[in-house]
Coordinates of C-alpha atoms in Angstrom, one line a residue:
X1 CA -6.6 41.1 9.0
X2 CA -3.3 39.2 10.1
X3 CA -0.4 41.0 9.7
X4 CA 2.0 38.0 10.3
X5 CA 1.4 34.2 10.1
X6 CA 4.6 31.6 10.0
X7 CA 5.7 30.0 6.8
X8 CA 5.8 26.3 6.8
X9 CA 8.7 24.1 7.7
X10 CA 9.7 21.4 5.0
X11 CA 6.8 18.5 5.3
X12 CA 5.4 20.5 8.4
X13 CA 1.5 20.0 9.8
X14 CA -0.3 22.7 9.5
X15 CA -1.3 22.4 13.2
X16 CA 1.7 23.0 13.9
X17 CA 2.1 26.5 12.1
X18 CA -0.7 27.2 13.9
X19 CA 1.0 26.4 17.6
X20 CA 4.1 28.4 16.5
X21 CA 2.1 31.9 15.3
X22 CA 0.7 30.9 18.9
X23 CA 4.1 30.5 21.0
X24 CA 5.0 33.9 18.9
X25 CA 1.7 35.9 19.7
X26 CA 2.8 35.7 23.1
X27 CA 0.0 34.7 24.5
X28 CA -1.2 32.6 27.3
X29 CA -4.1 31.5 26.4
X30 CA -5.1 29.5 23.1
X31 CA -8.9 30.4 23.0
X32 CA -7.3 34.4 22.4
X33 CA -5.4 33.5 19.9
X34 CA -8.0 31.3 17.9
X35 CA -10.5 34.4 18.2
X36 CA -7.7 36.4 16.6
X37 CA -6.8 33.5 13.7
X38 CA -10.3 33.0 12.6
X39 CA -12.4 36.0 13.3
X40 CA -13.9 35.7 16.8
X41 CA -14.7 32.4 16.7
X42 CA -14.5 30.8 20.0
X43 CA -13.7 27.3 18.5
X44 CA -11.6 25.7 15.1
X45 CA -10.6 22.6 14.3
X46 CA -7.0 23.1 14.4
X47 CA -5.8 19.5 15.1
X48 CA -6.8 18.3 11.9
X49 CA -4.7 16.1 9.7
X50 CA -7.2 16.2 6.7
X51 CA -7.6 19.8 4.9
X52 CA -10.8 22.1 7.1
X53 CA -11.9 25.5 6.1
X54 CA -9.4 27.0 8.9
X55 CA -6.8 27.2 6.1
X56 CA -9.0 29.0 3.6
X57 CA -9.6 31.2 6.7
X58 CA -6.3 32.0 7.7
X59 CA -5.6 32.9 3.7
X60 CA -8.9 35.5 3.7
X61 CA -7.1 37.2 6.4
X62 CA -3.7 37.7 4.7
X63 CA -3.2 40.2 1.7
X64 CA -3.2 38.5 -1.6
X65 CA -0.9 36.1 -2.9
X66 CA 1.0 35.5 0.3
X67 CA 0.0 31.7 0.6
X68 CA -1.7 29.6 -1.6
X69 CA -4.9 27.3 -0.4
X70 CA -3.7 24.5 -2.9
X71 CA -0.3 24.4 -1.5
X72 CA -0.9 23.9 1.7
X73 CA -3.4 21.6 1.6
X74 CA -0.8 19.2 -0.7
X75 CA 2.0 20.2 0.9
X76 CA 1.1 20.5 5.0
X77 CA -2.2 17.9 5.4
X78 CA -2.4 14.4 4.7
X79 CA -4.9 14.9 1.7
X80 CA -2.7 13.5 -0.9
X81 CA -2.6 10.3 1.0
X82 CA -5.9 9.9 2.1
X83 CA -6.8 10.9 -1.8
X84 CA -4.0 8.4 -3.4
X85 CA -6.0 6.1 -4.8
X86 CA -8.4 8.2 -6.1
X87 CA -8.5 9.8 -9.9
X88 CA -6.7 12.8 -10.7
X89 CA -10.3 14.4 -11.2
X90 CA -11.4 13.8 -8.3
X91 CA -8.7 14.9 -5.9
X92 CA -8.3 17.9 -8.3
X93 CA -12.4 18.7 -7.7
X94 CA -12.0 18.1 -3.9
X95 CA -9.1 20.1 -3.5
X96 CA -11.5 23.1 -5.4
X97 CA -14.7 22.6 -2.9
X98 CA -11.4 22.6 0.1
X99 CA -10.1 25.9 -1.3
X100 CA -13.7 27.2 -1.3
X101 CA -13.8 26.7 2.1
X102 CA -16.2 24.1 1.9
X103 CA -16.2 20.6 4.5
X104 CA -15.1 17.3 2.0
X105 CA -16.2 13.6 3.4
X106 CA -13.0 11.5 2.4
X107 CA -14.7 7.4 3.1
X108 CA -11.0 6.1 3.5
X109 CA -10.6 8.3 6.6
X110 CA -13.2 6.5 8.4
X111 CA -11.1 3.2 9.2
X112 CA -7.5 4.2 10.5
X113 CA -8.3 8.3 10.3
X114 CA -8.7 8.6 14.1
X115 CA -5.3 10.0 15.1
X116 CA -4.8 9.0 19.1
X117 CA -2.0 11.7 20.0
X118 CA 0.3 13.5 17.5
X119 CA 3.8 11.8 17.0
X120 CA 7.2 12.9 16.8
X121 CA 10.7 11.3 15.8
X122 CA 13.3 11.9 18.2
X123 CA 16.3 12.2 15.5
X124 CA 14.0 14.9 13.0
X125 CA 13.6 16.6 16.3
X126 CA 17.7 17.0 16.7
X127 CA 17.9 17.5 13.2
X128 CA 14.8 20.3 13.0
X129 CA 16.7 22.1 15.7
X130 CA 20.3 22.3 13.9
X131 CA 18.4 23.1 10.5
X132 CA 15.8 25.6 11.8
X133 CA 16.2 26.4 15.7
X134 CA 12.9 24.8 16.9
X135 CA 11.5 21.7 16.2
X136 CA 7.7 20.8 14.8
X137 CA 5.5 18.1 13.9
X138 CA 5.8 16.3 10.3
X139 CA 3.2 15.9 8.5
X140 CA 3.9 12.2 7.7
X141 CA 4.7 11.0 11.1
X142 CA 0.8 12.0 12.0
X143 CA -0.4 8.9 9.3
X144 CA -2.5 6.6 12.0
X145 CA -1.1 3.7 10.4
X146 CA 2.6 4.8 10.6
X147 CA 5.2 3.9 13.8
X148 CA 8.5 4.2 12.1
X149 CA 9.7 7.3 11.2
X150 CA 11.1 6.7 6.9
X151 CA 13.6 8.8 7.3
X152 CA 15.8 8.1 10.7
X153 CA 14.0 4.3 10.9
X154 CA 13.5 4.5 14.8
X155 CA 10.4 4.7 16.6
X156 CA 7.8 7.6 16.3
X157 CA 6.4 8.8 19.9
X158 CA 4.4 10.5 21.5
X159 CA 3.7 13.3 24.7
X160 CA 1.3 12.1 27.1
X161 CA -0.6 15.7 27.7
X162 CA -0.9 16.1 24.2
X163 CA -3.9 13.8 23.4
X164 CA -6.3 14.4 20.5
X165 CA -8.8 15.3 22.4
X166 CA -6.4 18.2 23.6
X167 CA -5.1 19.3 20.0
X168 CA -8.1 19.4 18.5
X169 CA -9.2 22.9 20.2
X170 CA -5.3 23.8 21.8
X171 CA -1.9 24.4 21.0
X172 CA 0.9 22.5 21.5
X173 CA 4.2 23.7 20.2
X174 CA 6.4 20.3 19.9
X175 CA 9.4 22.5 20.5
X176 CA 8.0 23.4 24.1
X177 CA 6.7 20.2 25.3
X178 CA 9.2 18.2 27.8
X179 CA 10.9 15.3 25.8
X180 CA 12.4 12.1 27.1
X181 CA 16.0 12.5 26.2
X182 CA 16.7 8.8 25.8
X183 CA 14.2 8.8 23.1
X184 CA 16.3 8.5 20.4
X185 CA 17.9 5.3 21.1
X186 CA 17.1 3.1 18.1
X187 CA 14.9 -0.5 18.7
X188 CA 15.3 -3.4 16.8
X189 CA 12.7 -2.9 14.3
X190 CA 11.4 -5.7 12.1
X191 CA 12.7 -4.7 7.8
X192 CA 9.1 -4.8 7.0
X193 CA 8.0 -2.1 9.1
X194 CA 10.6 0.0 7.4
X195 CA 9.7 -0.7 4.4
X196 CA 5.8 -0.3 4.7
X197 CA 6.7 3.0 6.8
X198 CA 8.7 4.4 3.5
X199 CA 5.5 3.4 1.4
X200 CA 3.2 5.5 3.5
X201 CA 5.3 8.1 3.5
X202 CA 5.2 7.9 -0.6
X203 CA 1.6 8.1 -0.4
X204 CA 2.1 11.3 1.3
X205 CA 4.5 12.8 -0.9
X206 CA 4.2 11.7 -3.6
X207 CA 2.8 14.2 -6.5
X208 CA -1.0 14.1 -7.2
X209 CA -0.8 12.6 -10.7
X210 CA 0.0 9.7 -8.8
X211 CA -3.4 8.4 -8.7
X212 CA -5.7 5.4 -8.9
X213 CA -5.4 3.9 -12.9
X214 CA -9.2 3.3 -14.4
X215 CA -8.9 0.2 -16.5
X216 CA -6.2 -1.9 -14.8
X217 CA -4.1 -2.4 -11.9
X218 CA -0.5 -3.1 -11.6
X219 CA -0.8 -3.7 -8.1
X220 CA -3.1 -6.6 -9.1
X221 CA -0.7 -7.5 -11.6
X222 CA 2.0 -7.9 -10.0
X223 CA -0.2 -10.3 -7.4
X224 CA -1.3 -12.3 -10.1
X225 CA 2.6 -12.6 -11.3
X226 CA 3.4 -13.9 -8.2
X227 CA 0.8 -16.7 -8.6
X228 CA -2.1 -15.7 -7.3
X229 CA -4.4 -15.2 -9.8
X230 CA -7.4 -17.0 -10.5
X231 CA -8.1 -17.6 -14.4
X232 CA -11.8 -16.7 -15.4
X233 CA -14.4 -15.4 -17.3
X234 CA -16.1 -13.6 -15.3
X235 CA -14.5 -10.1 -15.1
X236 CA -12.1 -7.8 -17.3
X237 CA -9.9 -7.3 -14.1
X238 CA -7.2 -9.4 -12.2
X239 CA -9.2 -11.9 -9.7
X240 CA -7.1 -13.1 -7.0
X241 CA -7.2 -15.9 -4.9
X242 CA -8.2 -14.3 -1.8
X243 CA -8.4 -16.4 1.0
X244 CA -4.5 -18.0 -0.1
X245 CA -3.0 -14.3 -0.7
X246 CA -4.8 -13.5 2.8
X247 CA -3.1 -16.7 4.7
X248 CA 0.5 -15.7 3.0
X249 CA -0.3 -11.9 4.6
X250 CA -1.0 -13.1 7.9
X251 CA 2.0 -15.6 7.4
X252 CA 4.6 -12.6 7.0
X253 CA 3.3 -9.8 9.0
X254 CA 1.1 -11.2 11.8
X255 CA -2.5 -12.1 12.3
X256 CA -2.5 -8.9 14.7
X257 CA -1.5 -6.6 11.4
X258 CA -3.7 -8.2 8.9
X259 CA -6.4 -7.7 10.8
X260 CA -5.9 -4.4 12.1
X261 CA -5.5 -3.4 8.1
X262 CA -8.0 -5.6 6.4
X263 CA -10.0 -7.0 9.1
X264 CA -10.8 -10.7 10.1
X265 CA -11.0 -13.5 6.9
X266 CA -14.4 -12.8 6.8
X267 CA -13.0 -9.6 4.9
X268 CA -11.0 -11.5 2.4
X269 CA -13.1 -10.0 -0.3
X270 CA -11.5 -6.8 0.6
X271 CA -8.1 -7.7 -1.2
X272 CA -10.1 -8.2 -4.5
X273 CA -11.9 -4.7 -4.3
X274 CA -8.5 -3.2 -3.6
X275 CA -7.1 -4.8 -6.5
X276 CA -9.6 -3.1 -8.5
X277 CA -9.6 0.5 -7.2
X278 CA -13.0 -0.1 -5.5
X279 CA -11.3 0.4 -2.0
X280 CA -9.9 3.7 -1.0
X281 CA -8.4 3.0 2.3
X282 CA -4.4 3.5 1.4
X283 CA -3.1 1.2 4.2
X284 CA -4.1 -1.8 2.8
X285 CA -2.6 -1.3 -1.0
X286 CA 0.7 0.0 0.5
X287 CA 1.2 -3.2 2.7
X288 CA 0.1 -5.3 -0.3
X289 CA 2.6 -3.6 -2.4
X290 CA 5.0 -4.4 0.0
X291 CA 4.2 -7.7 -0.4
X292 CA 4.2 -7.8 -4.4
X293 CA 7.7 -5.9 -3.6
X294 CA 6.9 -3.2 -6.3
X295 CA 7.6 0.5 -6.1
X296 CA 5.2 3.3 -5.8
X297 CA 5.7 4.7 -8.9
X298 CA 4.7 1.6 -10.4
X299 CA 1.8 1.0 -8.9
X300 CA 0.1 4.4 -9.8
X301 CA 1.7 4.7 -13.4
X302 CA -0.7 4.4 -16.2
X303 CA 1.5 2.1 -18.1
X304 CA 0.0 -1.3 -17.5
X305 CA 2.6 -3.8 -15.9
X306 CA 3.5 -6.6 -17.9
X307 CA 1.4 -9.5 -17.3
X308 CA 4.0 -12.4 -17.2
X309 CA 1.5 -15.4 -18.6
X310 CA 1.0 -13.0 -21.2
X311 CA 4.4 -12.8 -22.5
X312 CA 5.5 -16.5 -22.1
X313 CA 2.6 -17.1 -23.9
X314 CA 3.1 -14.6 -26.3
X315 CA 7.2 -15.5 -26.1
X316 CA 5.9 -19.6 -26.8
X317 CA 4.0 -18.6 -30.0
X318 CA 7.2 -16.7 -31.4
X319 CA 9.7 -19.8 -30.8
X320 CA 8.5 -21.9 -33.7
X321 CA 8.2 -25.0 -31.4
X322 CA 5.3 -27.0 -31.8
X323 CA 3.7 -27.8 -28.6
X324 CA 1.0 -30.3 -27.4
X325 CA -1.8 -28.9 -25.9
X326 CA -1.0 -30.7 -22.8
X327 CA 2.3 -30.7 -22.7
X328 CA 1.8 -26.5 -22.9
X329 CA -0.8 -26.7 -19.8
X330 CA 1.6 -28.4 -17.8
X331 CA 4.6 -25.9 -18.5
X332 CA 2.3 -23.3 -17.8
X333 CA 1.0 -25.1 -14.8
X334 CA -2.6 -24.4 -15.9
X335 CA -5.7 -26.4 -17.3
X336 CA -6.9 -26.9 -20.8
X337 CA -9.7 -24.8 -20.0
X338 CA -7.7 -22.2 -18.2
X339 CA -5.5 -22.0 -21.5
X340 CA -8.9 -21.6 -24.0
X341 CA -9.7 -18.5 -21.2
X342 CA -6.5 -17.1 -22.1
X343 CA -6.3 -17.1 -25.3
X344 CA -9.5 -15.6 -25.8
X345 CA -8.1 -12.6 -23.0
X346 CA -4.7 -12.0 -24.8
X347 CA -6.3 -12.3 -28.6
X348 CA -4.1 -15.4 -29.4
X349 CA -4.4 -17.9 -32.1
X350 CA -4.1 -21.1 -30.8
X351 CA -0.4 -22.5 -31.7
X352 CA -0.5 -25.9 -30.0
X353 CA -1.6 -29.4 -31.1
X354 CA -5.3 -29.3 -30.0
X355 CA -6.2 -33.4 -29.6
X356 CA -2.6 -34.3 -27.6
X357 CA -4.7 -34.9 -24.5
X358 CA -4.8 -38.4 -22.9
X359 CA -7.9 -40.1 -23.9
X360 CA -7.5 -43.1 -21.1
X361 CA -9.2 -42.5 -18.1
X362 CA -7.1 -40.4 -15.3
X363 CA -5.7 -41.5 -12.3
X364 CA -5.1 -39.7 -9.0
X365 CA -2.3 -39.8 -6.4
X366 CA -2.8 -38.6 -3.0
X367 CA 0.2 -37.6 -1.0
X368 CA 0.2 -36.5 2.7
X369 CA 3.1 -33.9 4.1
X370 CA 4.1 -32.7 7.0
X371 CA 4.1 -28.9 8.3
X372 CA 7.6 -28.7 7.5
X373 CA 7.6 -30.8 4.3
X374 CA 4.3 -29.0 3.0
X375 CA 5.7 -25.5 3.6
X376 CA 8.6 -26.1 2.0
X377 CA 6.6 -27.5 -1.1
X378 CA 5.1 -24.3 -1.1
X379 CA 8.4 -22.4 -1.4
X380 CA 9.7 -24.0 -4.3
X381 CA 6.4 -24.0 -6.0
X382 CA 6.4 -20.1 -6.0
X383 CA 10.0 -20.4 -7.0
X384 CA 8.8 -22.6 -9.9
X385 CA 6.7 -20.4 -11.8
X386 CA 3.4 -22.8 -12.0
X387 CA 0.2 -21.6 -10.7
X388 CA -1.1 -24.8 -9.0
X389 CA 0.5 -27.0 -6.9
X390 CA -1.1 -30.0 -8.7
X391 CA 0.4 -29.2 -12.3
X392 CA 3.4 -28.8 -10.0
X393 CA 3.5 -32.2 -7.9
X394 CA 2.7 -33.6 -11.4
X395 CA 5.4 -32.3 -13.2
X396 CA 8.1 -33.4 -10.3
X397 CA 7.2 -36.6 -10.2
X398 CA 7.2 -37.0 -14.0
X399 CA 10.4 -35.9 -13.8
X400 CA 11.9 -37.6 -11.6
X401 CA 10.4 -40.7 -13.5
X402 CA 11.7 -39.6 -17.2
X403 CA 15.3 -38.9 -15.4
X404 CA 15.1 -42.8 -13.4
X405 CA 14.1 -44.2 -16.2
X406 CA 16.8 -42.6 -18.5
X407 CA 19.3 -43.5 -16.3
X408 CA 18.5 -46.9 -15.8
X409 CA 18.0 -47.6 -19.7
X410 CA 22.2 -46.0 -19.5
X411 CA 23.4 -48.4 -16.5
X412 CA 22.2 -51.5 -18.8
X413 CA 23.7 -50.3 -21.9
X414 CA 26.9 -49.8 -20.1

């Protein structure tokens, strides 16, 4: 039996409760004092950022009720973000087999759960000091994918002797190890980082209810709100165009990020099955929900997010106007077929004139751009609200002819 163990810091690792009952044993060398911590065992995994049985161990050891195995795990691992898009159920039955003491398989770990050398954040280390006396590694500055600490916005680091290799069966109190004292000065760091370093650190904190929503996807939503979606029959959920959303990605963050998160564009697929809570790995929805430039808490709730060709459809049927059937494809910037999809989807009776569509023959324009010309095309076509940039370039061309012709039918009458 243990007849002392440290309580946790605020958002501490439980590694590093471990390295501080170590530094406070006394002792010199860590195999002694992981015999003691788990029952002459010569080895543990103590470097762990996922939940092990060493904290169902530790607990055995302690009289009743002085820690809680639940806690800890959700409080002082990263399992609620590696489990954050996951069900409630499921986390809920994985946290039971942890408390048990028994080894959990987590898939999502597999691509950025390899954790090179702990990290620390220079200012939280000044700050942990004034607050508490020593300083200790956060939880949330060990996520792989994170470099920015959320909180102080500079640059996490790390010590070169303490290696992963080297934490894995040691201690390393962060509040002994030799520190670079210019550490703290603050880089310029890109606004994006910051903000996809504030999203993982949601996925870590956030509560466990928080969870992956059976049925639909707001995250998905929001995508196909900004234009993005592709109008089919083929599936009950939101289909994306992939290979466009995955150019825009590697447009604002990099080529080197993109693939580093989702691979090369030979894993474009990858942004549908995230968009369906097929993919677990929570790296590549919090960068896209950086992207969509929607909050956490949306993108978990179980209130569906309002679908917004839904409601101007749904707005268009209330007005009383009478529209044409084409004249409603082009404000919508969608097809005829695309608009018999939806109305099927969204359970709508159809309110337009069914046979206003051109019986002549159709003709077709081609127009070339240039790199500069063609992006900003782009631009305003997102800023426009259609969906195609054909129903666009038709609609700005028509009118600019109704308004030339208006006004020169004015200049003869005057």
């Amino acid at each position: 039996m243990l007849s002392y163990f440290p309580a946790p810091y605020p958002h501490e690792w439980m590694y590093s409760v471990f390295c501080r009952y170590h530094l406070r044993s006394g002792r010199q060398q860590s195999q002694t004092t992981i015999r003691e911590l788990f029952v002459n065992r010569p080895t543990a995994a103590i470097g762990s950022i996922f939940p092990n049985n060493t904290i169902s161990r530790i607990i055995a050891q302690l009289p009743p009720g002085c820690f809680n195995a639940r806690e800890l795990m959700i409080g002082h691992t990263l399992f609620p973000y590696y489990t954050r898009c996951y069900t409630l159920s499921q986390k809920e039955k994985l946290l039971d087999q942890l408390s048990l003491g028994t080894s959990v398989v987590i898939t999502s770990i597999r691509r950025f759960g390899q954790l090179t050398a702990p990290r620390y954040c220079p200012l939280c280390v000044e700050q942990d000091r004034g607050a508490y006396g020593e300083a200790y590694w956060h939880i949330d500055h060990q996520i792989p994918a994170m470099e920015i600490c959320p909180n102080h916005e500079c640059a996490l680091r790390s010590v070169p002797e303490t290696d992963a290799a080297r934490i894995r069966y040691s201690f390393c109190p962060l509040d002994t190890l030799l520190l670079n004292s210019g550490d703290a000065i603050r880089e310029e760091i890109p606004p994006w980082q910051i903000q996809f370093a504030k999203v993982l650190r949601d996925y870590a904190e956030l509560p466990l209810s928080c969870a992956a929503t059976p049925g639909h996807s707001n995250l998905a939503i929001a995508l196909g709100n900004m234009g993005y979606e592709v109008i089919q029959n083929h599936s009950p959920h939101t289909i994306l165009d992939a290979k466009r959303l995955y150019r825009d990605l590697v447009e604002r963050y990099g080529r080197e990020t993109i693939e580093k998160i989702f691979g090369d564009e030979k894993a474009v697929c990858l942004l549908n099955r995230v968009c369906k809570w097929e993919c677990l790995t929570p790296e590549r929805y919090a960068l896209l929900q950086c992207f969509a430039g929607i909050d956490s808490a949306t993108v978990f709730s179980s209130k569906r997010l309002p679908d917004s060709l839904e409601n101007r459809l749904r707005d268009m049927s209330k007005s009383g106007i009478r529209y044409g059937k084409r004249q409603l494809c082009e404000s919508l910037g969608i097809t005829a077929a695309q608009l018999n999809i939806l109305a099927r989807k969204y359970n709508l009776s159809p309110f337009w004139v069914q046979n206003d569509m051109p019986n002549s023959s159709a003709h077709k324009i081609s127009v070339v751009f240039s790199d500069t010309e063609h992006e900003r095309f782009k631009q305003v076509l997102v800023q426009s609200g259609y969906r195609y940039d054909r129903h666009f370039a038709h609609h700005c061309i028509m009118e600019y002819l109704n308004t030339h012709f208006n006004q020169s039918k004015e200049d003869r009458h005057t």
